[in-house]
Structures are given as C-alpha cells and as structure tokens.
Coordinates of C-alpha atoms in Angstrom, one line a residue:
X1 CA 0.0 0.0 0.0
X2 CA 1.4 3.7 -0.6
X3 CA -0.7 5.9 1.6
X4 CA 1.7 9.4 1.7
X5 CA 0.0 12.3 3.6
X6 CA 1.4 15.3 2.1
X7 CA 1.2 17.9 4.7
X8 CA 3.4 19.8 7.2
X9 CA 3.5 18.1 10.5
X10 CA 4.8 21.0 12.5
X11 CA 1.4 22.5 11.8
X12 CA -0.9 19.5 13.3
X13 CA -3.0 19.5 16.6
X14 CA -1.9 16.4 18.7
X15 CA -5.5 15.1 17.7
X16 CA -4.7 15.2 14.0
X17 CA -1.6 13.6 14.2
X18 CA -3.2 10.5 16.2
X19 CA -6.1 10.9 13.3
X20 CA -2.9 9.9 10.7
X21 CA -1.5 7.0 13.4
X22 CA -5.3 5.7 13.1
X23 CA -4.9 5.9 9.0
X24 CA -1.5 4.3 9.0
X25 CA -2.4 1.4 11.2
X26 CA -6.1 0.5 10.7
X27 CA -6.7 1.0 6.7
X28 CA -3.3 -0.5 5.8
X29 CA -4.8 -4.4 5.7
X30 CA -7.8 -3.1 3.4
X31 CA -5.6 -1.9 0.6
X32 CA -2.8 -4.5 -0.1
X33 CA -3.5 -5.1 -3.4
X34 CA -4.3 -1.7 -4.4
X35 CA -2.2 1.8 -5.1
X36 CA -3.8 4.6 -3.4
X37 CA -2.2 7.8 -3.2
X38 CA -3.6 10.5 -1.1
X39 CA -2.5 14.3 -1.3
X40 CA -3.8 16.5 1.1
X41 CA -1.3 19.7 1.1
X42 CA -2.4 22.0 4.1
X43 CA -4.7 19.4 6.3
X44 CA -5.1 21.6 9.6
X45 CA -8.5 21.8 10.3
X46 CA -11.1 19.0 11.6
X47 CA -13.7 19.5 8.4
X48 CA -10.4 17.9 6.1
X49 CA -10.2 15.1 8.5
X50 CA -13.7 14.1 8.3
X51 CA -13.5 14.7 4.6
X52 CA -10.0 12.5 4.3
X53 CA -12.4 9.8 6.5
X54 CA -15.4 10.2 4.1
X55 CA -12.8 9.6 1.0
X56 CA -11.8 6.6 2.3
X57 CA -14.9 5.0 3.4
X58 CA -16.2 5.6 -0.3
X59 CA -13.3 3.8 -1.8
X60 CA -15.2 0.6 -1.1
X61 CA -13.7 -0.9 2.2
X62 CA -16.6 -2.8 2.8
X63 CA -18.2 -2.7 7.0
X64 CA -15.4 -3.0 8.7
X65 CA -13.8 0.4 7.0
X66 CA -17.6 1.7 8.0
X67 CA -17.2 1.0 11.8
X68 CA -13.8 2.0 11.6
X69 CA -15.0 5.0 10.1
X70 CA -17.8 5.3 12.8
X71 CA -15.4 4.8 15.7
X72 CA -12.8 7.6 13.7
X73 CA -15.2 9.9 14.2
X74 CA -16.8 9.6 17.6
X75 CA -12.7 8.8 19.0
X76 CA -11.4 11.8 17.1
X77 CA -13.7 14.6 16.0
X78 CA -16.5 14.3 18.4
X79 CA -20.2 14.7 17.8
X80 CA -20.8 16.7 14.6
X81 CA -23.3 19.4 15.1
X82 CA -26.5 18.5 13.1
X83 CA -27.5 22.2 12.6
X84 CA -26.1 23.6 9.7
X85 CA -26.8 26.9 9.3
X86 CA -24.8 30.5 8.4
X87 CA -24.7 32.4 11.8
X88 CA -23.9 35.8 11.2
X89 CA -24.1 36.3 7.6
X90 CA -26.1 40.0 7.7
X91 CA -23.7 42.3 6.0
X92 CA -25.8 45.4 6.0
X93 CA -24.4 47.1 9.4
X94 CA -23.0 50.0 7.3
X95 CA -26.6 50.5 5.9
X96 CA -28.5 50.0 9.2
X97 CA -26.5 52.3 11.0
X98 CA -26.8 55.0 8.2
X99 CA -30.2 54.1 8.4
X100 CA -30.7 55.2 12.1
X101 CA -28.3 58.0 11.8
X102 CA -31.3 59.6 9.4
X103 CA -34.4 59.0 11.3
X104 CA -32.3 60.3 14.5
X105 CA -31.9 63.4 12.6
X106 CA -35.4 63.2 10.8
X107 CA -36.8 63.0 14.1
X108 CA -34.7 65.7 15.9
X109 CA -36.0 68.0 13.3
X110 CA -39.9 67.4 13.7
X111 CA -39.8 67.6 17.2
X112 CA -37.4 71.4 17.0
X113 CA -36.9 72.9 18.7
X114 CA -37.2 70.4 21.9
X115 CA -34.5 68.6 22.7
X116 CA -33.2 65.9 20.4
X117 CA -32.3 63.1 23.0
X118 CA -36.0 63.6 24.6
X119 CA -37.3 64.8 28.4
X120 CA -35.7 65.0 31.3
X121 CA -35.4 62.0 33.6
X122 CA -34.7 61.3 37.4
X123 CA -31.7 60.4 39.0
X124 CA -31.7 56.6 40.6
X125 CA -29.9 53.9 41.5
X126 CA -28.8 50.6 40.1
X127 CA -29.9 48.0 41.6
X128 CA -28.3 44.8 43.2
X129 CA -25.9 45.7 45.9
X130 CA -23.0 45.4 43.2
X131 CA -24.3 48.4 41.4
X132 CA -26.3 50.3 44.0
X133 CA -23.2 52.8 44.4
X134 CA -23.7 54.2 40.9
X135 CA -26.2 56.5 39.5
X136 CA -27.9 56.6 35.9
X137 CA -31.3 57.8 34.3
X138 CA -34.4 56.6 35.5
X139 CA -37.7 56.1 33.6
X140 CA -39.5 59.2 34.8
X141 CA -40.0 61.3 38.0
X142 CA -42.7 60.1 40.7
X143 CA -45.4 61.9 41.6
X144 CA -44.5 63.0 44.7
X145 CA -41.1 64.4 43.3
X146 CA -43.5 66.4 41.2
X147 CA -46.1 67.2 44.1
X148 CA -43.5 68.5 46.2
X149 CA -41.7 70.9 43.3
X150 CA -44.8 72.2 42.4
X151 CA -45.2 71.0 38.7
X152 CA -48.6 69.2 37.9
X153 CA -48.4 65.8 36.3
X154 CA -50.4 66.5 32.9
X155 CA -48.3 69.7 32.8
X156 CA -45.1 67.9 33.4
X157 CA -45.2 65.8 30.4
X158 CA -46.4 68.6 28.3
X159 CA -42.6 70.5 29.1
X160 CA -40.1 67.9 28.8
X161 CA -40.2 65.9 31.9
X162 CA -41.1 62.3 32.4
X163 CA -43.0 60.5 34.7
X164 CA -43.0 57.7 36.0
X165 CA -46.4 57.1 38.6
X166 CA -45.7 53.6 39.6
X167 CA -42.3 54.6 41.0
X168 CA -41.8 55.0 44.7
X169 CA -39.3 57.1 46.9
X170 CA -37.6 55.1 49.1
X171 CA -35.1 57.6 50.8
X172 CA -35.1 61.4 51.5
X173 CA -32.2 62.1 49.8
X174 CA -33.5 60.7 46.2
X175 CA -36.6 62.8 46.7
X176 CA -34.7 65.9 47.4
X177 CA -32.2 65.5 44.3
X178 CA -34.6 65.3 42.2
X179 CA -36.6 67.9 43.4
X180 CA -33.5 69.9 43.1
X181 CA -33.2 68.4 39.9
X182 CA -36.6 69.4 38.6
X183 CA -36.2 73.2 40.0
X184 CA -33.1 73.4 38.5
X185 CA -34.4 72.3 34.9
X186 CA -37.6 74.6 35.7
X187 CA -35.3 77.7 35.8
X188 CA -33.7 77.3 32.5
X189 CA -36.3 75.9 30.6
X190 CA -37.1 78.2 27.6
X191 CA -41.2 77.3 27.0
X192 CA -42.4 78.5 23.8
X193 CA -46.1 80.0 24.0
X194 CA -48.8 77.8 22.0
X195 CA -49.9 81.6 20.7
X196 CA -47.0 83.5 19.8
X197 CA -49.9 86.5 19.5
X198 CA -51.3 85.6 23.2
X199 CA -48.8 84.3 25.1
X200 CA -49.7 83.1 28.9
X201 CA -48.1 83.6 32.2
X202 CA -45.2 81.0 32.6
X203 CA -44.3 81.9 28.9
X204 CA -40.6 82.9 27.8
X205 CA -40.1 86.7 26.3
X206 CA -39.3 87.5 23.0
X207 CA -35.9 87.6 23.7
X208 CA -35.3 84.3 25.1
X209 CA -37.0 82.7 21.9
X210 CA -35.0 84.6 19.6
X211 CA -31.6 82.9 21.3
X212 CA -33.1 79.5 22.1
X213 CA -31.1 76.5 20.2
X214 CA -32.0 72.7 19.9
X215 CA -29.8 70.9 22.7
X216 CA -28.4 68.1 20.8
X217 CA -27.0 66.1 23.9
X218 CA -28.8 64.7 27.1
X219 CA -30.7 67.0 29.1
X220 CA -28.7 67.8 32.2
X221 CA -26.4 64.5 32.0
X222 CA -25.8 62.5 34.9
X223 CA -22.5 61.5 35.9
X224 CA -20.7 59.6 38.8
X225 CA -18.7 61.1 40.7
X226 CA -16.6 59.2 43.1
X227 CA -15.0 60.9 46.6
X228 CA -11.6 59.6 47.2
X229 CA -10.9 59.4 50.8
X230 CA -7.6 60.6 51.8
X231 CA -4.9 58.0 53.7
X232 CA -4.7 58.4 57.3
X233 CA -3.4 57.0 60.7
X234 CA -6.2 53.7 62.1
X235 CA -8.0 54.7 65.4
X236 CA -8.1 52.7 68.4
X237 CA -11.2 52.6 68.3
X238 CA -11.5 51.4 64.5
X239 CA -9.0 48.6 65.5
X240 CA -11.0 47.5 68.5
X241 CA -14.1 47.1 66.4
X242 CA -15.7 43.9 65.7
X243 CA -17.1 44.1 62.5
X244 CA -18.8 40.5 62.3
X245 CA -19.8 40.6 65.9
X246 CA -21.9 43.6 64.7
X247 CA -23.6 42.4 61.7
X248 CA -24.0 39.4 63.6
X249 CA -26.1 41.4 66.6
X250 CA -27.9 43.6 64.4
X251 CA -29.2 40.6 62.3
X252 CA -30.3 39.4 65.5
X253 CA -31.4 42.5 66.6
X254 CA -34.1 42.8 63.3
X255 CA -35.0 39.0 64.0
X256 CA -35.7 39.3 67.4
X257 CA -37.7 42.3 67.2
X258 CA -41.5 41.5 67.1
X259 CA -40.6 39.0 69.5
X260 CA -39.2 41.4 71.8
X261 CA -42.1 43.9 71.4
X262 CA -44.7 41.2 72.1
X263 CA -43.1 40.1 75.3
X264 CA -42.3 43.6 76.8
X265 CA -46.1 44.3 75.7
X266 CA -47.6 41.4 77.8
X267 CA -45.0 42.5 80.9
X268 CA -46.1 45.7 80.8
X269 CA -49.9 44.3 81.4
X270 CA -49.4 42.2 83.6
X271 CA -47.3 45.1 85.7
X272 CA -50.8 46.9 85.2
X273 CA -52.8 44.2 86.3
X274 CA -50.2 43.7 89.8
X275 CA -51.2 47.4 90.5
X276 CA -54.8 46.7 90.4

C-alpha cells in the first residue's frame, strides 16, 4: 500500500496527528492489493479530517472500513453538530446604521426645537448591591417628586419631563435630588407659547425665543462622581471594632424584634394588672 499524507506536521494538533496513526495502522490491511495515493497539502482543520475519513470510506472498504470510520469519528472529532446553518451572515451594518443616523436626525427636526435626545429623567440607583453605588437615568420622576416641586403631572409631560407614577421614593435624599433636579431644569427651561400672538403667564419673552437653540445632547447629564478618601493613621477605636460581631447582633437584633415587642407588651400588662 502507498498511503503518503502530504502535509506539514509542525502545523498539526496532537489530535490530528493521532487521526494519521489511526490511517497508517487501521486501513493498511484493506488496501494490499491496491495503489492509493492521497494528497492532502495543508490538512489543519477538523472539516479535512472528516473529509480525508469520508474519502476513504467511499473507496469501497466494505463494513469494517464503515465501523472504523464510525469509531474515527466519535474517538477523534467528536459529535458533529447536526444544525447547519450560516450564523452571522447580515452584511448590511454600514446600511443600518446609516439608516438610524437619518431617522435620529429626521426626528430631531420634527420635534425642534425640543430637545433631540428627549425629556428630562430622574436620578436613581442601580440596583443589586453590586451596582447600588452608581447612578444613571431613571424612567421618569414620581409623583411625589413632582407634588412637592410644584409641577402638575399632565403639565409635566407637556414641558419635557417624564414621569414615572408607579415609581416610589424610598429615601429622602433621592426625593430631594430630584426635586433639586426638577427646580433646576424649571429655571432654564425656555417654553415656547402655544400663541406667539397671546402668550400666557409662565411663557418665555421674546428675547429668550430669539436665542433659544436645539440641545443636541442629554438633558442635564448625569455622571458619577466618586470621593476619594484621603490615607490616614487607624484609630483605636476602629481597630477595636468587631465588624462581624456587629452584623451578627444587628441581624439578630431585626429578627428578634417582634418577638421582643410582644413580650415587653404582655410585661407591661401584667405590671398593670399587679397594681390593680
């Protein structure tokens, strides 16, 4: 039998090497009596294996050379994937994005001269505890955020500001930022009357219109910004704390609590009763 392999060697997995071991020493007995020459310049990739195995199994070796084959396969390359189909064969980003570059500017111009990116939204947290130290833009302001700065909810949305009614305010500190928030956005809001020949209280002057532009960008961005706390000398006191004794007492502390409310309750009755 002459079965050369004409290929580089160097360039072969460890798995394709065994793949021409298994050639050598298992198809050698089925092809004594014949010349078969096989060249294969740059095999380095699975799919020229299982072709190389197909080849052979088509040159007529009978059912052993079929089991063989079988066993190559599920020894050597694995399970083939049964689906065969072309992931990732779109080739129209360029056109897409040009695409939504226009109706981005389409629809900046219909809506002029408001501003571009949309109303203003709230400042919130991320959630999860991973994320809850960082800010970003929430869906719209709540209604007590708008109750509390003065600004009507069928009014809001009719100047630029989102809200949100099913959102709740869980701290003081997010209802007074956005408060501030919504003053602050109050005071430089330019509002265009629906009358230019009758304008209403509330309305900008003349003047203003005349120099009002189209903001382009976000309306009052958020950002993050992040104290860095300056290096400094470890108190006694800080060394001397027990920080898992602590977490470990005030877990207990909000378990316990009903608990201990009931009991001092009942004390406190029967105390009353004694008297009596």
């Amino acid at each position: 039998m002459l079965l050369p392999i004409l290929c580089n060697q160097n360039q072969l997995t460890t798995t394709q090497k065994g793949i021409h071991r298994f050639l050598e020493v298992m198809f050698f007995p089925f092809f004594e009596d014949s010349q078969y020459t096989l060249n294969i310049p740059n095999l380095n990739t699975y799919i020229q294996d299982y072709l190389l195995f197909t080849h052979l199994k088509r040159m007529g070796g009978g059912e052993k050379i079929g089991a063989l084959f079988d066993a190559a396969v599920r020894s050597y390359l694995g399970c083939l994937h049964p689906v065969s189909k072309c992931w990732g064969s779109l080739f129209r980003f360029s056109v897409l994005a040009r695409r939504r570059r226009k109706a981005r500017q389409a629809r900046a111009r219909r809506i002029a001269p408001r501003p571009a990116a949309g109303p203003i939204r709230p400042i919130v947290r991320c959630p999860t505890v991973r994320y809850h130290t960082k800010v970003r833009a929430g869906r719209g302001f709540s209604l007590e955020e708008l109750r509390v700065a003065g600004i009507h909810k069928k009014v809001a949305r009719t100047i630029g500001i989102s809200v949100d009614p099913r959102r709740r305010n869980k701290s003081t500190e997010s209802l007074q930022a956005n408060v501030q928030r919504l003053k602050e956005y109050r005071s430089k809001l330019v509002l265009f009357p629906r009358k230019p020949s009758a304008p209403k209280k509330g309305d900008s002057s003349a003047e203003e219109l005349k120099l009002a532009t189209q903001l382009t960008g976000p309306v009052m961005p958020i950002r993050n910004v992040f104290k860095k706390e300056k290096a400094r000398v470890i108190t006694e006191e800080e060394k001397n704390f027990k920080a898992f004794a602590s977490l470990r007492m005030a877990r207990a502390n909000a378990r316990l609590f009903g608990i201990r409310a009931k009991r001092a309750k009942e004390a406190a009755e029967q105390d009353v009763e004694k008297k009596k």
